[in-house]
Amino acid sequence: MVQKSRRKKVLKMTGPVIAHETVTQCPSCGKVFGSDALLRLVPARSNVAYDVMVFVGRSMYQRHRTTEEIRAELAARNVFLCPSEINYLGRKFILYLARAHRQAIPRIRETMALAGGYMLHLDATHAGDAPALMTGLDSLSKIVLANIKIPSEHADHIVPFLKEIKQTYGTPRACVHDMGSGICKAVKEVFPGVADFICHFHFLRDIGKDFLDPAYGKLRNRLRSHSISTKLCALVRQTRQAAYEQSSNPIDLPKAILNAEQTPSLLPLLSAYGLALWALHGKHSGDGYGFPFDRPLLSFAERLVELDRQMPRLLNLSKNDEANNIQYLYKLYWAASEVAEDPTFKNLVDDLRWRSRIFDSLRTAMRIALPGGSGLNDNGTTQAMSTIQEAVTRFRSRLDQDPTLASDPLCLNMAKQIDKYLDKLFNNPIQVDTPAGAVTLYPQRTNNILEQFFRELNRGNRRKTGNNSMQRVLKNMLVDTPLVKNLDNPDYMAVLLNDKADLEELFAGMAPFLLPKEIELHSGADRILPGFRKIIKLPALPEHIIRLAANDG
């Protein structure tokens, strides 16, 4: 029988609507029933429809929009929400997505089984004293499987996470990760006998840092002792100002240099300006891999050496003018020469040059992170693994056979590193049986698939906050936020939706759960309680509280 009827304002992406709901009650058991149609539109005890929640979640975590940007986009649709409500909806979206993912696990397992299993890639991102966010991903299906926040990458924290993955998804065909001792121990304990590989990019980066950083750090300190960057920047400012003062159209000055048919009237001034900038630009050189693959300070140092070599000839060829612009060329020469003629600086440059050649030989042997490559997204060439292994073996033999390398402590350490991880570097195709027949699986030799995600996470935070630090983000982030990456995967979406039209319909069909408490549980503990911002602004708060306590007595 009908118990009552009521009106409810619902905020949809098409604008607010008024829903008229008829509530009925069973005369036998007294159970009350609301409108199923309304529950498919909006969650119970909420007036924000599922489509708005999904829009907020996707905007916040996929499009990396700020709260105010989302608020403005919603306002254009006549949906008005305060910033705190938008942030709440964003976190609510993640919890709904995590619950839907857990419900889809049997279907995900079935899909991975049909493909021959899964390759578990493990990686974590850190920032300051925030907990590390560790993610496990299947490189075959490109699906984020599980996430956890841990105090550190100690094996004791990683083992329970891997056991949960094993229980949920089964044993992987192979594992790929970095060289951290904690993660290596944890993988060995939880997945004994499973093919275990080290990411080639991580291996090269770590071995290169150990090999090059001692000399590179000394070169950095030597350059700082000469304050050469400061001197060159000052010269750039002086010559730029002089160019504006001496030319009626400074914008055309670069054209005069590029046009070699005639000599510009301000050539000494323009030369000093351009060469100083050229030297400083060496500090920004590289292919985007980062140190030790890119060595911008060495490039900067080599440009200073080149200036020291070429400037006497340029000075002999240059003619002074009324403004005495040749003085700037002399300033540039003296600044570069002071550094380039420093014996300690010379030795450091020579040391770094030959060490860089040794390290680059290993890069060439491993066919990854090569000069002119695709930067941090480089997954290595498709060269046969046996060919790469043979090249690395030859490089390793060279470390023993070359007398200079065999007596160098850093080369000896490099040889030990190669020997330690040699068995974990080279993987052969894995043959597995599936319901559809035999399948050959090829483990990826890098962990770039996860590294790219963490970089995207950092870029999104930088866009929203203007801050490069992830410390606060990682502290307040819900642990399952990385599941958002799966939404870009069409195969995953087909498994997740399971014949549902979209996320809105999927979320609407899920059983209710205690969402407010769960969100509050994951919220940052340092948030100020509602109303206290006004209280703490009281100039005489202690006296005020004392008076309250006195009145209570």
Coordinates of C-alpha atoms in Angstrom, one line a residue:
M1 CA 0.0 0.0 0.0
V2 CA 1.1 3.6 -0.5
Q3 CA 2.7 5.1 2.6
K4 CA 3.5 8.6 1.2
S5 CA 4.7 10.5 -1.7
R6 CA 7.6 13.0 -1.7
R7 CA 9.6 15.4 -3.9
K8 CA 13.3 15.3 -4.4
K9 CA 15.6 17.7 -6.2
V10 CA 18.2 15.8 -8.3
L11 CA 21.2 17.4 -9.9
K12 CA 21.9 15.8 -13.3
M13 CA 24.3 16.7 -16.1
T14 CA 21.3 18.0 -18.0
G15 CA 20.4 20.3 -15.1
P16 CA 18.3 20.0 -12.0
V17 CA 15.1 18.0 -12.0
I18 CA 12.3 17.4 -9.5
A19 CA 11.6 13.7 -8.9
H20 CA 8.2 12.7 -7.5
E21 CA 8.6 9.5 -5.6
T22 CA 5.9 7.2 -4.3
V23 CA 6.9 5.2 -1.2
T24 CA 5.0 2.0 -0.5
Q25 CA 4.9 -0.3 2.4
C26 CA 4.2 -4.1 2.5
P27 CA 1.1 -4.7 4.7
S28 CA 2.4 -8.1 5.7
C29 CA 6.0 -7.4 6.9
G30 CA 5.9 -3.6 7.1
K31 CA 9.0 -3.2 4.8
V32 CA 9.2 0.1 3.1
F33 CA 10.0 0.4 -0.7
G34 CA 11.2 3.5 -2.5
S35 CA 11.4 4.0 -6.2
D36 CA 13.8 1.7 -8.1
A37 CA 13.8 4.1 -11.0
L38 CA 15.0 6.9 -8.7
L39 CA 17.8 4.7 -7.2
R40 CA 19.0 4.0 -10.7
L41 CA 19.4 7.8 -11.2
V42 CA 20.8 8.9 -7.8
P43 CA 22.2 7.2 -4.7
A44 CA 20.1 7.0 -1.6
R45 CA 20.4 10.0 0.7
S46 CA 22.0 12.1 -2.0
N47 CA 20.7 14.6 -4.5
V48 CA 23.7 14.4 -6.9
A49 CA 23.1 11.9 -9.8
Y50 CA 25.5 9.3 -10.8
D51 CA 26.3 11.0 -14.1
V52 CA 27.5 14.1 -12.2
M53 CA 29.7 12.0 -9.9
V54 CA 31.2 10.2 -12.9
F55 CA 31.8 13.6 -14.6
V56 CA 33.5 15.0 -11.5
G57 CA 35.7 11.8 -11.1
R58 CA 36.8 11.7 -14.7
S59 CA 37.4 15.4 -14.8
M60 CA 39.5 15.3 -11.6
Y61 CA 41.6 12.2 -12.3
Q62 CA 41.7 11.7 -16.0
R63 CA 41.5 15.3 -17.3
H64 CA 43.3 16.7 -14.2
R65 CA 41.0 19.6 -13.8
T66 CA 41.0 21.8 -10.7
T67 CA 38.0 22.0 -8.4
E68 CA 37.2 25.5 -9.6
E69 CA 37.4 24.4 -13.3
I70 CA 35.0 21.5 -12.6
R71 CA 32.7 23.8 -10.7
A72 CA 32.6 26.3 -13.6
E73 CA 31.9 23.5 -16.1
L74 CA 29.0 22.2 -14.0
A75 CA 27.7 25.7 -13.4
A76 CA 27.4 26.1 -17.2
R77 CA 25.0 23.2 -17.1
N78 CA 23.0 24.8 -14.3
V79 CA 24.5 22.4 -11.7
F80 CA 25.8 24.4 -8.8
L81 CA 28.1 22.6 -6.3
C82 CA 30.5 24.0 -3.7
P83 CA 34.2 23.1 -3.8
S84 CA 34.0 20.7 -0.8
E85 CA 31.1 18.8 -2.4
I86 CA 33.1 18.4 -5.7
N87 CA 36.1 17.1 -3.8
Y88 CA 33.8 14.7 -1.9
L89 CA 32.3 13.5 -5.2
G90 CA 35.8 12.9 -6.6
R91 CA 36.8 10.7 -3.7
K92 CA 33.4 9.0 -3.8
F93 CA 34.0 8.2 -7.5
I94 CA 37.3 6.4 -6.6
L95 CA 35.6 4.3 -3.9
Y96 CA 32.8 3.3 -6.3
L97 CA 35.4 2.4 -9.0
A98 CA 37.4 0.4 -6.5
R99 CA 34.3 -1.6 -5.5
A100 CA 33.3 -2.2 -9.1
H101 CA 36.9 -3.4 -9.8
R102 CA 36.8 -5.9 -7.0
Q103 CA 33.4 -7.2 -8.2
A104 CA 34.9 -7.7 -11.7
I105 CA 38.0 -9.6 -10.4
P106 CA 36.6 -13.1 -11.5
R107 CA 36.0 -11.8 -15.0
I108 CA 39.5 -10.1 -15.0
R109 CA 41.1 -13.5 -14.0
E110 CA 39.2 -15.3 -16.7
T111 CA 40.3 -12.8 -19.3
M112 CA 44.0 -13.0 -18.2
A113 CA 43.8 -16.9 -18.2
L114 CA 42.6 -16.9 -21.8
A115 CA 45.6 -14.7 -22.7
G116 CA 47.9 -17.2 -21.0
G117 CA 48.3 -15.5 -17.6
Y118 CA 49.7 -12.2 -16.5
M119 CA 53.1 -10.5 -16.2
L120 CA 53.3 -8.6 -12.9
H121 CA 55.1 -5.3 -13.0
L122 CA 55.8 -3.7 -9.7
D123 CA 56.9 -0.1 -8.9
A124 CA 56.4 2.6 -6.3
T125 CA 56.4 6.4 -6.2
H126 CA 57.8 8.4 -3.2
A127 CA 57.7 12.0 -2.0
G128 CA 59.3 13.2 1.2
D129 CA 57.9 11.6 4.4
A130 CA 54.6 10.6 2.6
P131 CA 53.9 6.8 2.3
A132 CA 55.1 5.1 -0.8
L133 CA 52.3 4.3 -3.3
M134 CA 53.0 0.8 -4.8
T135 CA 51.1 -0.5 -7.8
G136 CA 50.9 -3.9 -9.4
L137 CA 50.1 -4.0 -13.1
D138 CA 49.7 -6.7 -15.8
S139 CA 51.8 -5.7 -18.8
L140 CA 49.9 -8.0 -21.1
S141 CA 46.4 -6.6 -20.6
K142 CA 47.7 -3.2 -19.4
I143 CA 45.4 -3.5 -16.3
V144 CA 46.3 -2.0 -12.9
L145 CA 45.6 -4.9 -10.6
A146 CA 46.2 -3.7 -7.1
N147 CA 47.6 -0.8 -5.0
I148 CA 48.9 -0.2 -1.5
K149 CA 50.4 2.5 0.6
I150 CA 53.4 1.4 2.6
P151 CA 55.8 3.3 4.9
S152 CA 58.8 2.1 2.9
E153 CA 59.9 -0.4 0.3
H154 CA 61.0 -2.9 3.0
A155 CA 60.3 -6.6 2.2
D156 CA 58.1 -6.8 5.4
H157 CA 55.7 -4.3 3.9
I158 CA 55.7 -5.6 0.3
V159 CA 55.2 -9.3 1.1
P160 CA 51.6 -9.0 2.4
F161 CA 50.8 -7.0 -0.8
L162 CA 52.2 -9.6 -3.1
K163 CA 50.4 -12.4 -1.1
E164 CA 47.1 -10.6 -1.7
I165 CA 47.8 -10.3 -5.4
K166 CA 48.7 -14.0 -5.5
Q167 CA 45.5 -14.9 -3.7
T168 CA 43.3 -12.6 -5.9
Y169 CA 44.8 -13.1 -9.4
G170 CA 46.9 -16.3 -9.0
T171 CA 50.6 -16.7 -9.6
P172 CA 52.1 -14.5 -12.4
R173 CA 54.0 -15.9 -15.3
A174 CA 56.9 -13.5 -14.6
C175 CA 57.7 -10.4 -12.4
V176 CA 59.4 -7.2 -13.6
H177 CA 60.7 -4.6 -11.1
D178 CA 63.6 -2.4 -10.1
M179 CA 66.7 -3.4 -8.2
G180 CA 65.4 -2.5 -4.7
S181 CA 66.5 -5.2 -2.2
G182 CA 63.1 -5.1 -0.4
I183 CA 61.1 -5.8 -3.6
C184 CA 63.6 -8.5 -4.7
K185 CA 63.3 -10.4 -1.4
A186 CA 59.6 -10.1 -1.3
V187 CA 59.2 -11.4 -4.9
K188 CA 61.5 -14.3 -4.1
E189 CA 59.5 -15.2 -1.0
V190 CA 56.0 -14.9 -2.4
F191 CA 56.7 -16.2 -6.0
P192 CA 59.4 -18.8 -5.7
G193 CA 60.3 -20.4 -9.0
V194 CA 58.5 -17.6 -11.0
A195 CA 60.6 -15.9 -13.7
D196 CA 62.0 -12.8 -12.1
F197 CA 63.4 -9.9 -14.2
I198 CA 65.1 -6.6 -13.5
C199 CA 64.0 -3.6 -15.6
H200 CA 66.8 -2.8 -18.0
F201 CA 66.2 0.9 -17.7
H202 CA 66.4 0.8 -13.9
F203 CA 69.5 -1.4 -14.1
L204 CA 71.3 1.0 -16.5
R205 CA 70.3 4.1 -14.5
D206 CA 71.5 2.7 -11.2
I207 CA 74.8 1.3 -12.5
G208 CA 75.4 4.5 -14.4
K209 CA 74.8 6.7 -11.3
D210 CA 77.3 4.6 -9.3
F211 CA 79.9 4.8 -12.1
L212 CA 79.6 8.5 -13.1
D213 CA 78.3 10.4 -10.1
P214 CA 81.6 10.7 -8.2
A215 CA 83.3 12.6 -11.0
Y216 CA 80.0 14.4 -12.0
G217 CA 79.5 15.7 -8.5
K218 CA 83.1 17.0 -8.3
L219 CA 82.6 18.7 -11.7
R220 CA 79.4 20.4 -10.4
N221 CA 81.3 21.7 -7.3
R222 CA 84.2 22.9 -9.4
L223 CA 81.9 24.9 -11.7
R224 CA 80.2 26.4 -8.7
S225 CA 83.5 27.4 -7.3
H226 CA 84.2 29.6 -10.4
S227 CA 80.6 31.0 -10.4
I228 CA 80.7 30.6 -14.1
S229 CA 76.9 30.4 -14.6
T230 CA 76.4 33.6 -12.7
K231 CA 79.1 35.4 -14.8
L232 CA 77.6 34.2 -18.1
C233 CA 74.1 35.2 -17.1
A234 CA 75.3 38.6 -16.2
L235 CA 77.1 38.9 -19.6
V236 CA 73.9 37.9 -21.3
R237 CA 71.9 40.6 -19.6
Q238 CA 74.6 43.2 -20.4
T239 CA 74.8 42.4 -24.1
R240 CA 71.1 42.2 -24.4
Q241 CA 70.7 45.7 -22.9
A242 CA 73.4 47.0 -25.2
A243 CA 71.7 45.5 -28.2
Y244 CA 68.5 47.3 -27.4
E245 CA 70.4 50.6 -26.9
Q246 CA 72.5 50.4 -30.1
S247 CA 69.9 49.0 -32.5
S248 CA 66.6 50.5 -33.6
N249 CA 65.2 47.1 -34.4
P250 CA 66.8 44.4 -32.1
I251 CA 64.4 41.8 -33.4
D252 CA 66.2 41.7 -36.8
L253 CA 69.6 41.1 -35.2
P254 CA 69.4 37.3 -35.2
K255 CA 68.6 37.4 -39.0
A256 CA 71.9 39.3 -39.5
I257 CA 73.8 36.5 -37.9
L258 CA 72.1 33.7 -39.8
N259 CA 72.6 35.6 -43.1
A260 CA 76.2 34.8 -43.8
E261 CA 76.3 37.0 -47.0
Q262 CA 77.2 40.2 -45.1
T263 CA 78.8 41.0 -41.8
P264 CA 76.4 42.6 -39.2
S265 CA 77.5 46.0 -37.9
L266 CA 77.2 44.8 -34.2
L267 CA 79.0 41.4 -34.7
P268 CA 81.2 41.6 -31.6
L269 CA 78.2 42.4 -29.4
L270 CA 76.0 39.8 -31.1
S271 CA 78.7 37.2 -30.9
A272 CA 79.3 37.6 -27.2
Y273 CA 75.6 37.4 -26.5
G274 CA 75.0 34.3 -28.7
L275 CA 78.1 32.5 -27.5
A276 CA 77.3 33.1 -23.8
L277 CA 73.7 31.8 -24.4
W278 CA 75.2 28.8 -26.3
A279 CA 77.4 27.9 -23.4
L280 CA 74.6 28.1 -20.9
H281 CA 72.3 26.1 -23.1
G282 CA 74.7 23.2 -22.7
K283 CA 73.2 22.8 -19.2
H284 CA 69.9 21.9 -20.8
S285 CA 71.2 19.3 -23.3
G286 CA 70.2 15.7 -23.4
D287 CA 67.6 13.3 -24.8
G288 CA 65.2 13.5 -21.8
Y289 CA 66.4 10.4 -20.0
G290 CA 67.9 12.2 -17.1
F291 CA 71.2 11.5 -15.4
P292 CA 73.3 9.4 -16.0
F293 CA 72.1 9.0 -19.6
D294 CA 72.0 12.8 -20.0
R295 CA 75.0 14.7 -18.7
P296 CA 74.2 18.3 -19.1
L297 CA 77.0 19.6 -16.9
L298 CA 79.6 17.8 -19.0
S299 CA 78.1 19.3 -22.1
F300 CA 78.3 22.7 -20.4
A301 CA 81.9 22.1 -19.4
E302 CA 82.8 21.0 -23.0
R303 CA 81.3 24.2 -24.4
L304 CA 83.5 26.2 -22.0
V305 CA 86.6 24.3 -23.2
E306 CA 85.5 25.0 -26.8
L307 CA 85.1 28.7 -26.1
D308 CA 88.6 28.8 -24.6
R309 CA 90.0 27.1 -27.7
Q310 CA 88.2 29.3 -30.3
M311 CA 88.0 32.7 -28.7
P312 CA 91.6 33.9 -29.4
R313 CA 90.9 33.3 -33.1
L314 CA 87.6 35.2 -32.9
L315 CA 89.2 38.1 -31.1
N316 CA 91.9 38.4 -33.7
L317 CA 89.3 38.5 -36.4
S318 CA 86.9 40.9 -34.7
K319 CA 87.0 44.7 -35.1
N320 CA 86.1 47.1 -32.4
D321 CA 83.5 49.8 -32.9
E322 CA 82.6 53.1 -31.4
A323 CA 80.7 51.5 -28.6
N324 CA 83.7 49.3 -27.7
N325 CA 81.6 46.2 -28.0
I326 CA 84.7 44.0 -28.3
Q327 CA 85.0 44.3 -24.5
Y328 CA 82.1 41.8 -24.2
L329 CA 84.0 39.2 -26.2
Y330 CA 87.0 39.7 -23.9
K331 CA 84.7 39.2 -20.8
L332 CA 83.4 36.0 -22.3
Y333 CA 86.9 34.8 -23.1
W334 CA 88.3 35.6 -19.7
A335 CA 85.3 33.9 -17.9
A336 CA 85.6 30.7 -20.0
S337 CA 89.4 30.6 -19.9
E338 CA 89.5 30.9 -16.1
V339 CA 87.5 27.7 -15.9
A340 CA 88.9 25.8 -18.8
E341 CA 92.5 26.3 -17.8
D342 CA 91.9 25.1 -14.2
P343 CA 93.9 21.9 -13.9
T344 CA 91.4 20.2 -11.6
F345 CA 88.6 21.1 -14.0
K346 CA 90.5 19.6 -16.9
N347 CA 91.1 16.4 -15.1
L348 CA 87.5 16.0 -14.2
V349 CA 86.3 16.6 -17.8
D350 CA 88.8 14.1 -19.1
D351 CA 87.7 11.6 -16.5
L352 CA 84.1 12.0 -17.2
R353 CA 84.6 11.8 -21.0
W354 CA 86.2 8.3 -20.9
R355 CA 83.8 7.1 -18.2
S356 CA 80.9 8.3 -20.3
R357 CA 82.3 6.3 -23.3
I358 CA 82.5 3.2 -21.2
F359 CA 78.9 3.6 -19.9
D360 CA 77.6 4.4 -23.4
S361 CA 79.2 1.2 -24.6
L362 CA 77.0 -0.7 -22.1
R363 CA 73.9 1.3 -23.2
T364 CA 74.7 0.3 -26.8
A365 CA 75.1 -3.4 -25.8
M366 CA 71.8 -3.4 -24.0
R367 CA 70.0 -1.5 -26.9
I368 CA 68.1 0.8 -24.6
A369 CA 68.2 4.5 -23.7
L370 CA 70.4 5.3 -26.7
P371 CA 71.2 8.8 -27.7
G372 CA 68.5 10.3 -29.9
G373 CA 65.9 7.8 -28.5
S374 CA 62.4 8.5 -27.1
G375 CA 63.4 9.7 -23.7
L376 CA 61.9 8.2 -20.6
N377 CA 59.3 6.4 -22.7
D378 CA 62.0 4.2 -24.4
N379 CA 61.2 0.5 -24.1
G380 CA 64.4 -0.6 -25.9
T381 CA 64.8 -1.9 -29.4
T382 CA 63.2 -5.2 -30.6
Q383 CA 66.7 -6.8 -30.9
A384 CA 66.7 -10.5 -30.0
M385 CA 67.4 -11.1 -26.3
S386 CA 70.2 -13.6 -27.1
T387 CA 71.9 -10.9 -29.2
I388 CA 71.7 -8.4 -26.4
Q389 CA 73.0 -10.9 -23.9
E390 CA 76.0 -11.7 -26.1
A391 CA 76.8 -8.0 -26.4
V392 CA 76.6 -7.5 -22.6
T393 CA 78.8 -10.6 -22.1
R394 CA 81.4 -9.1 -24.5
F395 CA 81.3 -5.8 -22.6
R396 CA 81.7 -7.6 -19.3
S397 CA 84.8 -9.5 -20.6
R398 CA 86.2 -6.1 -21.7
L399 CA 86.1 -4.9 -18.1
D400 CA 88.4 -7.8 -17.1
Q401 CA 90.7 -7.8 -20.2
D402 CA 91.4 -4.0 -20.4
P403 CA 94.2 -3.3 -17.9
T404 CA 93.0 0.3 -17.3
L405 CA 89.4 -0.8 -16.6
A406 CA 90.5 -3.9 -14.6
S407 CA 92.4 -1.6 -12.2
D408 CA 89.7 1.0 -11.8
P409 CA 87.6 0.7 -8.6
L410 CA 84.4 2.0 -10.2
C411 CA 84.8 -0.4 -13.2
L412 CA 85.3 -3.2 -10.7
N413 CA 82.1 -2.2 -9.0
M414 CA 80.3 -2.1 -12.4
A415 CA 81.5 -5.6 -13.1
K416 CA 80.2 -6.9 -9.8
Q417 CA 76.8 -5.3 -10.5
I418 CA 76.6 -7.0 -13.9
D419 CA 77.5 -10.3 -12.4
K420 CA 74.9 -9.9 -9.6
Y421 CA 72.0 -9.2 -11.8
L422 CA 73.0 -11.0 -15.0
D423 CA 70.5 -13.9 -14.5
K424 CA 67.6 -11.4 -14.0
L425 CA 68.3 -9.3 -17.0
F426 CA 67.7 -11.6 -19.9
N427 CA 64.3 -13.3 -20.4
N428 CA 63.3 -15.9 -23.0
P429 CA 59.8 -16.1 -24.4
I430 CA 57.5 -18.1 -22.1
Q431 CA 55.4 -20.9 -23.6
V432 CA 52.1 -21.5 -21.9
D433 CA 49.0 -23.5 -22.6
T434 CA 45.6 -21.8 -22.8
P435 CA 42.1 -23.0 -23.6
A436 CA 42.7 -21.7 -27.1
G437 CA 46.0 -23.5 -27.5
A438 CA 49.7 -22.8 -26.9
V439 CA 50.6 -19.1 -26.5
T440 CA 54.1 -17.5 -26.4
L441 CA 54.4 -14.6 -23.9
Y442 CA 57.2 -12.0 -24.2
P443 CA 58.0 -10.3 -21.0
Q444 CA 58.7 -6.6 -21.3
R445 CA 62.3 -5.7 -20.4
T446 CA 61.4 -2.3 -18.9
N447 CA 59.0 -1.1 -16.2
N448 CA 58.2 2.0 -18.3
I449 CA 54.5 1.1 -18.3
L450 CA 54.3 2.0 -14.6
E451 CA 56.9 4.8 -14.7
Q452 CA 54.8 6.5 -17.4
F453 CA 51.7 6.3 -15.1
F454 CA 53.5 7.9 -12.2
R455 CA 54.9 10.7 -14.3
E456 CA 51.4 11.3 -15.6
L457 CA 50.2 11.4 -12.0
N458 CA 52.9 14.0 -11.2
R459 CA 52.0 16.1 -14.3
G460 CA 48.3 16.1 -13.3
N461 CA 49.2 17.3 -9.8
R462 CA 51.5 20.0 -11.2
R463 CA 48.7 21.2 -13.5
K464 CA 46.1 21.4 -10.7
T465 CA 48.3 22.8 -8.0
G466 CA 51.3 24.4 -9.7
N467 CA 53.4 22.5 -7.3
N468 CA 56.0 19.9 -8.3
S469 CA 55.9 18.1 -4.9
M470 CA 53.7 15.0 -4.6
Q471 CA 54.2 14.7 -0.8
R472 CA 50.8 16.1 0.2
V473 CA 49.1 14.4 -2.7
L474 CA 50.4 11.0 -1.7
K475 CA 49.4 11.5 1.9
N476 CA 45.8 12.4 1.1
M477 CA 45.3 10.2 -2.0
L478 CA 42.9 7.3 -1.8
V479 CA 44.9 4.1 -2.2
D480 CA 42.9 2.9 -5.2
T481 CA 43.3 6.1 -7.3
P482 CA 45.7 4.4 -9.8
L483 CA 42.7 2.3 -10.9
V484 CA 41.7 5.4 -13.0
K485 CA 44.4 4.4 -15.5
N486 CA 42.3 1.4 -16.4
L487 CA 39.5 3.6 -17.7
D488 CA 41.5 4.3 -20.8
N489 CA 41.7 0.6 -21.6
P490 CA 38.8 -0.5 -23.8
D491 CA 39.3 -4.2 -23.0
Y492 CA 39.2 -3.5 -19.3
M493 CA 36.1 -1.4 -19.7
A494 CA 34.3 -4.2 -21.5
V495 CA 35.2 -6.5 -18.6
L496 CA 34.3 -4.0 -15.9
L497 CA 30.9 -2.9 -17.4
N498 CA 29.8 -6.5 -18.1
D499 CA 27.1 -5.4 -20.6
K500 CA 26.3 -2.2 -18.7
A501 CA 26.1 0.9 -20.9
D502 CA 28.4 3.0 -18.9
L503 CA 29.9 3.7 -15.4
E504 CA 26.7 5.5 -14.3
E505 CA 24.6 2.4 -14.9
L506 CA 27.3 0.1 -13.4
F507 CA 27.5 2.2 -10.2
A508 CA 23.7 2.4 -9.9
G509 CA 23.4 -1.4 -10.0
M510 CA 25.9 -1.9 -7.1
A511 CA 24.7 -2.7 -3.6
P512 CA 24.8 0.2 -1.1
F513 CA 27.8 0.4 1.2
L514 CA 28.8 2.7 4.0
L515 CA 30.4 5.4 1.8
P516 CA 30.6 8.4 4.1
K517 CA 32.5 6.5 6.8
E518 CA 34.9 5.1 4.3
I519 CA 35.6 8.5 2.8
E520 CA 36.2 9.9 6.2
L521 CA 38.5 7.0 7.1
H522 CA 40.7 7.8 4.1
S523 CA 40.7 11.6 4.5
G524 CA 43.7 13.5 5.6
A525 CA 44.0 13.6 9.4
D526 CA 45.4 17.1 9.3
R527 CA 42.1 18.6 8.0
I528 CA 40.5 21.3 10.1
L529 CA 37.1 20.4 11.5
P530 CA 34.2 22.4 10.1
G531 CA 33.7 25.8 11.8
F532 CA 37.1 25.8 13.5
R533 CA 38.7 28.2 10.9
K534 CA 36.5 30.9 12.3
I535 CA 37.2 29.9 15.9
I536 CA 41.0 29.9 15.6
K537 CA 40.8 33.5 14.2
L538 CA 39.6 34.8 17.6
P539 CA 42.4 37.0 19.0
A540 CA 41.6 36.1 22.6
L541 CA 40.6 32.5 22.2
P542 CA 42.2 31.3 25.5
E543 CA 40.3 33.8 27.6
H544 CA 37.1 32.9 25.6
I545 CA 37.5 29.2 26.4
I546 CA 38.3 30.0 30.1
R547 CA 35.1 32.0 30.3
L548 CA 33.2 29.1 28.8
A549 CA 34.7 26.7 31.3
A550 CA 33.8 29.1 34.2
N551 CA 30.2 29.3 33.1
D552 CA 30.0 25.5 32.8
G553 CA 31.0 25.2 36.5

